mmCIF file of C-alpha atoms in Angstrom:
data_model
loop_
_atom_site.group_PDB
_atom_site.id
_atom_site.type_symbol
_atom_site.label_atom_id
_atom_site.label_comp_id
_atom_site.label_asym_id
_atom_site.label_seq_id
_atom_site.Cartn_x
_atom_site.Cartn_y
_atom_site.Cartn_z
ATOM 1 C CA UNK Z 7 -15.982 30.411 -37.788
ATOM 2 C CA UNK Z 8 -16.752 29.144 -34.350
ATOM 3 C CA UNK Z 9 -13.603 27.534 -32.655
ATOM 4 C CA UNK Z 10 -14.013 23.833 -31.379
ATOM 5 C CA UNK Z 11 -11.779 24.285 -28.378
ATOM 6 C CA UNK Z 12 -13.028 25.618 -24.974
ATOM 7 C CA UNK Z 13 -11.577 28.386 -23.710
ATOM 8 C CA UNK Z 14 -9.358 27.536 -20.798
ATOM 9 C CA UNK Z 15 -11.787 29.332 -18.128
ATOM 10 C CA UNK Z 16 -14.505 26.983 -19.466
ATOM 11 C CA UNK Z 17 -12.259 24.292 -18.968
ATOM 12 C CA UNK Z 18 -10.696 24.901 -15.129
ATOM 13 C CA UNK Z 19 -14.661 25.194 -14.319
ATOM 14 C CA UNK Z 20 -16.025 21.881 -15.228
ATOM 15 C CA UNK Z 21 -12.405 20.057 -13.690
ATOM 16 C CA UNK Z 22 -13.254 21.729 -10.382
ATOM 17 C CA UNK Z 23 -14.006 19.618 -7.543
ATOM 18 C CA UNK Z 24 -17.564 18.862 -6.174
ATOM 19 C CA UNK Z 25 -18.503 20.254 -2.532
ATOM 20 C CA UNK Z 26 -21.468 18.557 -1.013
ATOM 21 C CA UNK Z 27 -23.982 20.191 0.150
ATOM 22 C CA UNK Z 28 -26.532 19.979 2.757
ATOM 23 C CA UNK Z 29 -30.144 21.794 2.504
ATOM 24 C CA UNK Z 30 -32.173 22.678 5.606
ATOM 25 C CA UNK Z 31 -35.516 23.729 5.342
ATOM 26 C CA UNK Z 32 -35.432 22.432 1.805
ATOM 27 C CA UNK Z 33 -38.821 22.853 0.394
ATOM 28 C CA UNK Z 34 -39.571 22.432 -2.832
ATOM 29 C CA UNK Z 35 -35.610 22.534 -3.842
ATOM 30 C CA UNK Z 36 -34.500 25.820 -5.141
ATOM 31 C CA UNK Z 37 -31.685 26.273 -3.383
ATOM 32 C CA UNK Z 38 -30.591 22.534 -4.138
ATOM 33 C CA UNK Z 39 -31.129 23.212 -7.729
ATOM 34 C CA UNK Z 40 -29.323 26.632 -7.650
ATOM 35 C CA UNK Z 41 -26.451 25.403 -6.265
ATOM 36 C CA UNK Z 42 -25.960 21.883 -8.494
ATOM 37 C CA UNK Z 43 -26.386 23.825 -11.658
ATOM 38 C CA UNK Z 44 -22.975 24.962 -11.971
ATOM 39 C CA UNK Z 45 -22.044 21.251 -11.094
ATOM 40 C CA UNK Z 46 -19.898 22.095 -8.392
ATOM 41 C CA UNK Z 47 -22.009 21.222 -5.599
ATOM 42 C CA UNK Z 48 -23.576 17.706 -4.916
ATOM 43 C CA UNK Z 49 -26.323 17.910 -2.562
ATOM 44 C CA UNK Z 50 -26.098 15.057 0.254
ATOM 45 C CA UNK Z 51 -28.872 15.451 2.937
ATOM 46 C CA UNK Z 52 -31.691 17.443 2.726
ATOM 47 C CA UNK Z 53 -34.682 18.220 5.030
ATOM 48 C CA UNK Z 54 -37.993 19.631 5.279
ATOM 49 C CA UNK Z 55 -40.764 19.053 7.725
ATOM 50 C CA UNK Z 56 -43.776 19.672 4.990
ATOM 51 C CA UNK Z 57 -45.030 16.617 3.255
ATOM 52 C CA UNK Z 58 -45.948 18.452 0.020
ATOM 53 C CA UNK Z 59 -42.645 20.063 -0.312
ATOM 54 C CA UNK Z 60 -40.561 16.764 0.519
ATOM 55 C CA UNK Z 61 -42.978 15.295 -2.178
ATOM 56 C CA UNK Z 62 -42.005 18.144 -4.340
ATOM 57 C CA UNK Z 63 -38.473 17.688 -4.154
ATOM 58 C CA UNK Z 64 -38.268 14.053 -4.627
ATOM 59 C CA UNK Z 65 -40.236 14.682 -7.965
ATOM 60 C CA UNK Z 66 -38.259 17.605 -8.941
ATOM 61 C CA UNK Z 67 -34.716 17.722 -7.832
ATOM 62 C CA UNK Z 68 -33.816 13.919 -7.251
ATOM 63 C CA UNK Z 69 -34.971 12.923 -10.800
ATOM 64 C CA UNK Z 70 -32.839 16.045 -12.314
ATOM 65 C CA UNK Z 71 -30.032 14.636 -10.306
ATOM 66 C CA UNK Z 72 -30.165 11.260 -10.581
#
């Protein structure tokens, strides 16, 4: 039988509070995405100077997040 509760560690992680986070040098938006997965980061600024991988990342990470 499977048990419908969470254990308690599962629990304290998803209550814990959200750090923003800012990515330099973003590019296409791994770090961004490695860091939101666990849901404890939310990712406020980010920059990159290359058009593709700004294009990239609004395609990929924004429409994840939001």
């Amino acid at each position: 039988m499977i048990p419908i509760v969470a254990p308690p560690k599962a629990i304290a992680l998803s209550t814990s509070p959200q750090f923003r986070l800012i990515d330099l040098f973003a590019g296409a938006g791994g770090f961004t995405l490695g860091f939101t997965a666990p849901g404890s980061f939310q990712p406020v600024w980010a920059v990159d100077n290359n058009q593709y991988a700004v294009a990239t990342y609004k395609l990929a990470i924004l429409r994840l997040l939001y």
